[in-house]
Amino acid sequence: MPTPQIYEIPLIYNILQEREHPPVPPVTVSVPGSKSITNRALLLATLADGTSTLNGALFSDDSRHFLKCIQDLGFETHVDEANRTIVLQGKGGAVPCHEADLYVGSAGTAARFLTAYLGLSHGIYHMDASEQMRRRPMAPLLDSLRALGCEILPDSPDNEGHFPFTLHGRGFLHNSISVNIESSSQFLSALLIVSCLCRQDFTIEIEGTHGMAYIQMTRKMMEQFGVRTKQPSPNTFYTEAGQHYQALQYQIEPDVSAACYFYAMSPLLNVPVLVNHVHFDSLQGDVAFIRILEQMGCIAEETSQGILLHPPADGTFHGITADMSACSDQAITLAAISPYADSPTTITGISHIRYQECNRILAIVTELEKMGITCQADEDSITIYPGCPQPSTVETYEDHRMAMGFSLTGLRSPGIVIDNPGCCRKTFEDYFTVLDQVISQLRK
């Protein structure tokens, strides 16, 4: 079936409000595997020596681009999408093909992780990306790779610091580097993952503090595959020489980022929500979003099946000030439900989201103001005032999180339409199908 050009969000809130019978049972939903964990696991499996099996893998545009690049580099894989399994033959850090043309699409993880891996390997690699990814920053990582000995040739002088480019990798010519991570923590994650390929102890000094929850995910996964890193100071990371990744049978967690759209329905619609197999001990930083919903009045309960989130007891949720530096992918989600809070909501710690799939601060403000909602934005924050969103077509800017996040707004106000819902294929290709299933649960 062709992907629809628009998605008209069904108004479900009024139906729920009109019911006189006891509260609805929990909305129960399953989400696909984590994109962040899937793509890290793919790279770690290539670096390991032997056969790894990744269970519960995400299959989406981003992960398929990453997987295709790995296959184009000569790694043997067996892929079973129906059972969400990838079997991959790692080469202990060696790259089978010493020259290749690679296309990473819009996948930031593939773009940053593979660039670091190949830039510090031995070979010539031609790297290209989608128009969207071509606009996103790469310069801090490329500068670090040059300092370590890689020759990087942009396709044109006007393209410096962005895709496309050619890497002439010569391995590690030095054993220390610095990198600025203000625009993306993926630069540090990429260098950390490949750091054990250096034949000496390797030190990374960082500038900036953005995205440390993702850095901790990277370090924990590296340790699961057999390589331990140390952090002797807040701005210093250290990898001892002589460590090697080990092939694993690896279970990938459900995507907490995807789960958060459904958890946000709890205060929005005044219903309990449970996402299967999502727990507070997750590797993923976005679990912090559930704590933010607790600050707004929800109550979270850890169960064997997953976290069960109860709505506020009085049916009203509160505006808060939330530092979302640990879960910035959910800034759009919080912004989309904030007009229905009982007081203004301020989202801070998000200056870097201007450089993601789109300028997300500008996109949030633009789309909410089209709905008649008052917003104030500065370099690092947005304040959203309570109001009644008016009918509007939400432009998604080819950004999957704009489509999924603003789908929530229309569940409580009529006339909200999502333009280009198909952009969700980047990470959650059947999101709107699952959303329809949840709405069907609520109608019963």
Coordinates of C-alpha atoms in Angstrom, one line a residue:
M1 CA 0.0 0.0 0.0
P2 CA 1.4 3.4 -0.9
T3 CA 2.4 5.7 1.9
P4 CA -0.3 8.4 2.4
Q5 CA 0.7 12.0 1.7
I6 CA -1.0 13.2 4.9
Y7 CA -2.3 11.8 8.1
E8 CA -5.5 13.2 9.6
I9 CA -5.2 12.7 13.4
P10 CA -8.4 11.2 14.9
L11 CA -9.7 13.3 17.8
I12 CA -10.0 10.7 20.6
Y13 CA -9.9 13.0 23.7
N14 CA -13.5 14.0 23.6
I15 CA -14.7 10.4 23.3
L16 CA -12.7 9.5 26.4
Q17 CA -14.1 12.5 28.3
E18 CA -17.7 11.6 27.6
R19 CA -17.5 8.2 29.1
E20 CA -19.2 7.6 32.3
H21 CA -18.0 4.0 33.0
P22 CA -14.9 3.3 35.1
P23 CA -11.4 4.4 33.8
V24 CA -10.1 2.6 30.7
P25 CA -7.6 -0.3 31.1
P26 CA -4.0 0.6 30.3
V27 CA -3.1 1.2 26.7
T28 CA -0.5 -1.5 26.0
V29 CA 1.8 -1.2 23.1
S30 CA 5.0 -2.7 21.7
V31 CA 7.6 -0.6 19.9
P32 CA 10.5 -1.7 17.6
G33 CA 14.1 -2.1 18.6
S34 CA 16.3 0.8 19.5
K35 CA 17.9 2.6 16.6
S36 CA 20.7 3.9 18.8
I37 CA 21.5 0.4 20.1
T38 CA 21.0 -1.4 16.7
N39 CA 23.5 0.8 14.9
R40 CA 26.0 0.7 17.7
A41 CA 25.7 -3.1 17.9
L42 CA 26.2 -3.3 14.1
L43 CA 29.5 -1.5 14.3
L44 CA 30.7 -3.3 17.4
A45 CA 29.8 -6.6 15.7
T46 CA 32.0 -5.8 12.7
L47 CA 34.9 -4.9 15.1
A48 CA 34.5 -8.1 17.0
D49 CA 36.3 -11.3 16.0
G50 CA 33.8 -13.9 15.0
T51 CA 30.0 -14.3 14.5
S52 CA 27.6 -12.1 16.4
T53 CA 23.8 -12.5 16.4
L54 CA 21.8 -9.3 17.0
N55 CA 18.2 -10.1 18.1
G56 CA 15.4 -7.6 18.2
A57 CA 17.1 -5.4 15.7
L58 CA 15.4 -2.3 14.2
F59 CA 14.7 -2.3 10.5
S60 CA 14.2 1.3 9.3
D61 CA 15.7 3.6 6.8
D62 CA 18.6 4.5 9.1
S63 CA 19.5 0.9 10.1
R64 CA 19.1 -0.4 6.6
H65 CA 21.5 2.3 5.3
F66 CA 24.0 1.3 8.0
L67 CA 23.6 -2.4 7.2
K68 CA 24.0 -1.8 3.5
C69 CA 27.2 0.1 4.1
I70 CA 28.6 -2.8 6.1
Q71 CA 27.7 -5.2 3.4
D72 CA 29.3 -2.9 0.8
L73 CA 32.5 -3.0 2.8
G74 CA 32.5 -6.8 2.4
F75 CA 31.2 -8.1 5.7
E76 CA 29.2 -11.3 5.6
T77 CA 25.7 -10.9 7.0
H78 CA 22.5 -13.0 7.2
V79 CA 19.4 -10.8 7.7
D80 CA 16.0 -12.0 8.8
E81 CA 13.7 -9.0 9.0
A82 CA 10.6 -11.0 9.9
N83 CA 12.3 -12.3 13.0
R84 CA 14.3 -9.0 13.5
T85 CA 17.6 -10.8 13.5
I86 CA 21.0 -10.0 12.0
V87 CA 23.9 -12.4 12.0
L88 CA 27.2 -10.7 11.2
Q89 CA 30.8 -12.0 10.7
G90 CA 33.2 -9.6 12.4
K91 CA 36.8 -9.3 11.3
G92 CA 38.4 -8.1 14.6
G93 CA 38.8 -4.5 13.3
A94 CA 39.9 -5.2 9.8
V95 CA 37.8 -3.9 6.8
P96 CA 37.5 -6.5 4.0
C97 CA 37.3 -3.9 1.2
H98 CA 40.1 -1.4 1.0
E99 CA 38.1 0.8 -1.3
A100 CA 34.4 1.4 -1.5
D101 CA 31.7 3.9 -2.4
L102 CA 29.3 4.3 0.6
Y103 CA 25.9 6.1 0.9
V104 CA 24.7 6.6 4.5
G105 CA 21.4 8.3 3.7
S106 CA 20.1 10.4 6.5
A107 CA 21.5 8.2 9.3
G108 CA 23.6 10.3 11.6
T109 CA 25.0 7.2 13.4
A110 CA 26.1 5.6 10.2
A111 CA 27.5 8.9 9.0
R112 CA 29.6 9.5 12.1
F113 CA 30.4 6.0 13.2
L114 CA 31.5 4.7 9.8
T115 CA 33.5 7.8 9.0
A116 CA 35.5 7.4 12.2
Y117 CA 36.0 3.6 11.6
L118 CA 37.1 4.0 8.0
G119 CA 39.1 7.2 8.6
L120 CA 41.2 5.3 11.0
S121 CA 41.5 2.1 8.9
H122 CA 43.7 1.6 5.9
G123 CA 41.9 2.3 2.6
I124 CA 40.2 4.8 0.4
Y125 CA 36.5 5.4 1.0
H126 CA 34.1 7.6 -0.9
M127 CA 31.3 8.8 1.4
D128 CA 28.0 10.4 0.5
A129 CA 24.7 11.1 2.1
S130 CA 21.2 12.5 1.6
E131 CA 20.6 16.2 1.1
Q132 CA 19.4 16.4 4.7
M133 CA 22.6 14.7 6.1
R134 CA 24.7 16.8 3.8
R135 CA 23.5 19.9 5.8
R136 CA 24.3 18.4 9.2
P137 CA 27.7 19.1 10.9
M138 CA 30.6 16.8 10.4
A139 CA 33.5 19.2 10.7
P140 CA 34.5 18.5 14.4
L141 CA 34.9 14.7 13.6
L142 CA 36.7 15.3 10.3
D143 CA 39.1 17.7 12.0
S144 CA 39.9 15.1 14.7
L145 CA 40.4 12.4 12.0
R146 CA 42.8 14.7 10.1
A147 CA 44.8 15.3 13.3
L148 CA 45.1 11.5 13.7
G149 CA 46.5 11.2 10.2
C150 CA 43.5 10.7 7.8
E151 CA 43.5 12.7 4.6
I152 CA 40.0 14.0 3.8
L153 CA 39.1 15.4 0.4
P154 CA 35.8 17.2 0.1
D155 CA 34.0 16.9 -3.2
S156 CA 34.2 20.7 -3.6
P157 CA 35.8 23.6 -1.7
D158 CA 32.3 24.8 -0.8
N159 CA 31.6 21.5 0.9
E160 CA 34.3 21.5 3.6
G161 CA 33.1 20.0 6.8
H162 CA 30.1 18.2 5.2
F163 CA 29.3 15.2 3.0
P164 CA 30.3 14.2 0.4
F165 CA 34.0 13.5 0.8
T166 CA 36.8 10.9 0.3
L167 CA 38.7 9.4 3.2
H168 CA 42.3 8.2 2.7
G169 CA 42.7 6.2 6.0
R170 CA 46.2 5.4 7.3
G171 CA 45.4 4.1 10.7
F172 CA 46.3 5.9 13.9
L173 CA 49.4 8.1 13.6
H174 CA 48.8 9.5 17.1
N175 CA 47.4 8.3 20.3
S176 CA 45.5 11.3 21.6
I177 CA 42.9 13.7 20.2
S178 CA 40.4 16.4 21.1
V179 CA 36.9 16.8 19.7
N180 CA 34.1 19.3 20.1
I181 CA 30.8 17.6 20.8
E182 CA 28.5 20.7 21.2
S183 CA 26.7 19.9 17.9
S184 CA 26.7 16.1 18.3
S185 CA 27.7 13.5 20.9
Q186 CA 28.0 11.0 18.1
F187 CA 31.5 12.4 17.3
L188 CA 32.7 11.2 20.7
S189 CA 30.8 7.9 20.5
A190 CA 32.4 7.2 17.1
L191 CA 35.9 7.9 18.3
L192 CA 35.4 5.9 21.5
I193 CA 34.2 2.8 19.7
V194 CA 37.2 2.6 17.4
S195 CA 39.7 3.8 20.0
C196 CA 40.7 0.2 20.9
L197 CA 42.1 -0.2 17.3
C198 CA 45.0 2.1 18.3
R199 CA 48.0 0.0 19.3
Q200 CA 48.7 2.4 22.2
D201 CA 46.7 3.7 25.1
F202 CA 44.3 6.3 23.6
T203 CA 43.1 9.5 25.1
I204 CA 40.2 11.8 24.0
E205 CA 39.7 15.3 25.3
I206 CA 36.3 16.8 24.7
E207 CA 34.9 20.3 24.5
G208 CA 31.2 20.5 25.5
T209 CA 28.8 18.4 27.5
H210 CA 26.0 17.6 25.1
G211 CA 24.5 14.2 24.9
M212 CA 26.4 12.5 27.8
A213 CA 23.5 9.9 28.2
Y214 CA 24.4 8.7 24.7
I215 CA 28.1 8.5 25.6
Q216 CA 27.3 6.4 28.6
M217 CA 25.2 4.1 26.3
T218 CA 28.2 3.8 24.0
R219 CA 30.6 3.0 26.9
K220 CA 28.2 0.4 28.4
M221 CA 27.8 -1.3 25.0
M222 CA 31.5 -1.3 24.4
E223 CA 32.0 -3.0 27.7
Q224 CA 29.3 -5.6 26.9
F225 CA 31.3 -6.5 23.8
G226 CA 34.6 -6.6 25.8
V227 CA 36.3 -3.2 25.8
R228 CA 36.3 -1.0 28.8
T229 CA 36.9 2.8 28.8
K230 CA 37.8 5.1 31.7
Q231 CA 36.8 8.7 32.4
P232 CA 39.5 10.1 34.6
S233 CA 38.0 13.6 34.5
P234 CA 34.8 15.0 33.1
N235 CA 36.4 16.0 29.9
T236 CA 38.8 13.1 29.4
F237 CA 38.2 9.6 28.1
Y238 CA 40.9 6.9 28.1
T239 CA 41.1 3.4 26.4
E240 CA 43.8 1.1 27.4
A241 CA 45.7 -0.7 24.6
G242 CA 45.4 -4.4 24.0
Q243 CA 41.6 -4.8 24.3
H244 CA 39.5 -6.5 21.7
Y245 CA 35.7 -6.8 21.0
Q246 CA 34.2 -10.3 21.4
A247 CA 31.4 -11.7 19.2
L248 CA 28.1 -12.0 21.1
Q249 CA 24.5 -13.1 21.0
Y250 CA 23.1 -9.7 21.7
Q251 CA 19.5 -8.7 22.6
I252 CA 18.6 -5.2 21.5
E253 CA 16.2 -3.2 23.8
P254 CA 12.9 -1.7 22.6
D255 CA 13.3 1.9 21.4
V256 CA 12.6 4.1 24.4
S257 CA 12.5 7.1 22.0
A258 CA 9.6 5.5 20.2
A259 CA 8.0 4.5 23.5
C260 CA 7.9 8.1 24.7
Y261 CA 5.3 9.1 22.2
F262 CA 2.9 6.6 23.8
Y263 CA 3.9 7.5 27.3
A264 CA 3.1 11.2 26.5
M265 CA -0.5 10.1 25.8
S266 CA -0.9 9.3 29.5
P267 CA -1.2 13.0 30.7
L268 CA -2.5 14.2 27.4
L269 CA -5.5 11.8 27.3
N270 CA -5.8 10.9 31.0
V271 CA -5.1 7.2 30.4
P272 CA -2.6 4.7 31.8
V273 CA 0.0 3.5 29.3
L274 CA 2.3 0.5 29.4
V275 CA 5.0 -0.1 26.8
N276 CA 6.2 -3.7 26.7
H277 CA 9.7 -4.4 27.9
V278 CA 10.7 -0.8 28.6
H279 CA 12.3 -0.5 32.0
F280 CA 14.1 2.1 34.1
D281 CA 17.4 0.2 33.9
S282 CA 17.5 0.8 30.1
L283 CA 20.7 1.8 28.4
Q284 CA 18.8 4.6 26.7
G285 CA 18.9 8.2 28.0
D286 CA 15.3 8.9 26.8
V287 CA 14.0 6.9 29.8
A288 CA 14.5 10.3 31.6
F289 CA 11.5 11.6 29.7
I290 CA 9.3 9.4 31.9
R291 CA 10.7 11.1 34.9
I292 CA 9.8 14.5 33.3
L293 CA 6.2 13.2 32.9
E294 CA 6.2 12.4 36.6
Q295 CA 7.2 16.0 37.4
M296 CA 4.1 17.0 35.4
G297 CA 1.9 14.9 37.7
C298 CA 2.0 11.3 36.3
I299 CA 2.9 8.3 38.4
A300 CA 5.3 5.6 37.1
E301 CA 5.2 2.0 38.2
E302 CA 7.8 -0.5 37.3
T303 CA 6.2 -3.9 36.4
S304 CA 7.6 -7.1 35.1
Q305 CA 5.9 -6.4 31.7
G306 CA 7.3 -2.8 31.5
I307 CA 6.9 0.7 32.9
L308 CA 3.2 1.5 33.6
L309 CA 2.6 5.2 33.6
H310 CA -0.6 6.5 35.3
P311 CA -2.0 9.9 34.5
P312 CA -2.3 12.7 37.1
A313 CA -4.9 11.9 39.7
D314 CA -7.0 14.9 39.0
G315 CA -6.7 14.7 35.2
T316 CA -4.6 17.9 35.0
F317 CA -0.9 18.0 34.2
H318 CA 1.4 20.8 35.1
G319 CA 3.7 23.0 33.2
I320 CA 7.3 22.7 34.3
T321 CA 10.9 23.7 33.5
A322 CA 12.7 20.7 32.1
D323 CA 16.4 20.3 31.3
M324 CA 16.2 17.9 28.4
S325 CA 19.9 17.7 27.6
A326 CA 19.8 14.0 28.6
C327 CA 16.8 13.2 26.3
S328 CA 16.7 16.0 23.7
D329 CA 15.0 13.8 21.1
Q330 CA 11.9 14.2 23.2
A331 CA 11.9 18.0 23.2
I332 CA 9.4 17.9 20.3
T333 CA 7.2 15.4 22.2
L334 CA 7.1 17.6 25.3
A335 CA 6.4 20.7 23.1
A336 CA 3.5 19.0 21.4
I337 CA 1.6 18.3 24.6
S338 CA 2.6 21.5 26.5
P339 CA -0.3 23.6 25.2
Y340 CA -2.6 21.4 27.3
A341 CA -0.7 21.9 30.6
D342 CA -2.1 24.2 33.3
S343 CA 0.9 26.6 33.2
P344 CA 3.8 27.5 30.9
T345 CA 6.4 24.8 30.1
T346 CA 10.1 25.7 29.5
I347 CA 12.3 23.2 27.7
T348 CA 16.1 23.9 28.2
G349 CA 19.4 22.3 27.3
I350 CA 18.5 22.0 23.6
S351 CA 20.7 24.4 21.7
H352 CA 22.1 21.6 19.6
I353 CA 18.8 20.4 18.2
R354 CA 19.0 23.3 15.7
Y355 CA 21.6 21.1 13.9
Q356 CA 19.6 17.8 13.7
E357 CA 17.3 16.6 11.0
C358 CA 16.0 20.1 10.8
N359 CA 16.3 23.2 13.0
R360 CA 14.0 21.7 15.6
I361 CA 13.7 24.8 17.8
L362 CA 12.5 26.9 14.8
A363 CA 10.3 24.0 13.6
I364 CA 8.6 23.6 17.0
V365 CA 7.9 27.4 17.3
T366 CA 6.7 27.7 13.7
E367 CA 4.2 24.8 13.9
L368 CA 2.9 25.8 17.4
E369 CA 2.4 29.4 16.3
K370 CA 0.5 28.2 13.2
M371 CA -1.9 26.6 15.7
G372 CA -2.2 29.8 17.6
I373 CA 0.0 28.8 20.6
T374 CA 2.3 31.5 22.1
C375 CA 6.0 30.5 22.3
Q376 CA 9.2 32.2 23.2
A377 CA 12.6 30.8 22.1
D378 CA 16.2 31.7 22.6
E379 CA 19.5 29.9 21.9
D380 CA 19.0 27.1 24.4
S381 CA 15.3 27.0 25.3
I382 CA 11.7 27.3 24.3
T383 CA 8.8 28.4 26.5
I384 CA 5.3 27.2 25.5
Y385 CA 2.2 28.8 26.9
P386 CA -1.1 27.0 27.5
G387 CA -3.7 27.4 24.8
C388 CA -6.2 25.6 22.5
P389 CA -4.4 24.5 19.3
Q390 CA -6.4 25.5 16.2
P391 CA -6.7 23.4 13.0
S392 CA -3.4 23.2 11.2
T393 CA -1.3 21.1 8.8
V394 CA 2.0 20.3 10.4
E395 CA 5.0 20.5 8.2
T396 CA 7.4 17.8 9.1
Y397 CA 10.6 19.1 7.4
E398 CA 11.5 15.5 6.6
D399 CA 12.1 15.0 10.3
H400 CA 10.6 11.8 11.7
R401 CA 10.3 13.3 15.3
M402 CA 8.3 16.3 14.1
A403 CA 5.8 13.8 12.5
M404 CA 5.6 11.5 15.5
G405 CA 5.7 14.2 18.2
F406 CA 3.0 16.5 16.7
S407 CA 0.7 13.5 16.0
L408 CA 0.0 13.8 19.8
T409 CA -1.4 17.3 19.5
G410 CA -4.2 16.3 17.3
L411 CA -5.4 13.5 19.6
R412 CA -6.9 16.3 21.8
S413 CA -7.7 19.1 19.3
P414 CA -9.6 18.7 16.0
G415 CA -8.2 19.5 12.6
I416 CA -4.5 18.7 13.1
V417 CA -3.0 17.1 10.0
I418 CA 0.5 15.6 9.6
D419 CA 2.1 16.3 6.2
N420 CA 4.4 13.6 4.8
P421 CA 3.9 11.0 7.6
G422 CA 6.2 8.7 5.6
C423 CA 9.3 10.4 6.9
C424 CA 8.8 8.2 10.0
R425 CA 10.4 5.4 8.0
K426 CA 13.8 6.8 9.2
T427 CA 13.3 5.1 12.6
F428 CA 9.8 3.8 13.0
E429 CA 8.3 3.0 9.6
D430 CA 4.9 1.8 10.9
Y431 CA 4.4 4.4 13.6
F432 CA 1.1 5.6 12.3
T433 CA -0.2 2.0 12.0
V434 CA 0.7 1.4 15.6
L435 CA -0.9 4.8 16.5
D436 CA -4.1 3.7 14.8
Q437 CA -4.0 0.4 16.8
V438 CA -3.7 2.4 20.1
I439 CA -6.6 4.6 19.1
S440 CA -8.7 1.5 18.4
Q441 CA -7.8 0.3 21.9
L442 CA -9.0 3.6 23.3
R443 CA -12.3 3.5 21.4
K444 CA -13.4 0.2 22.9

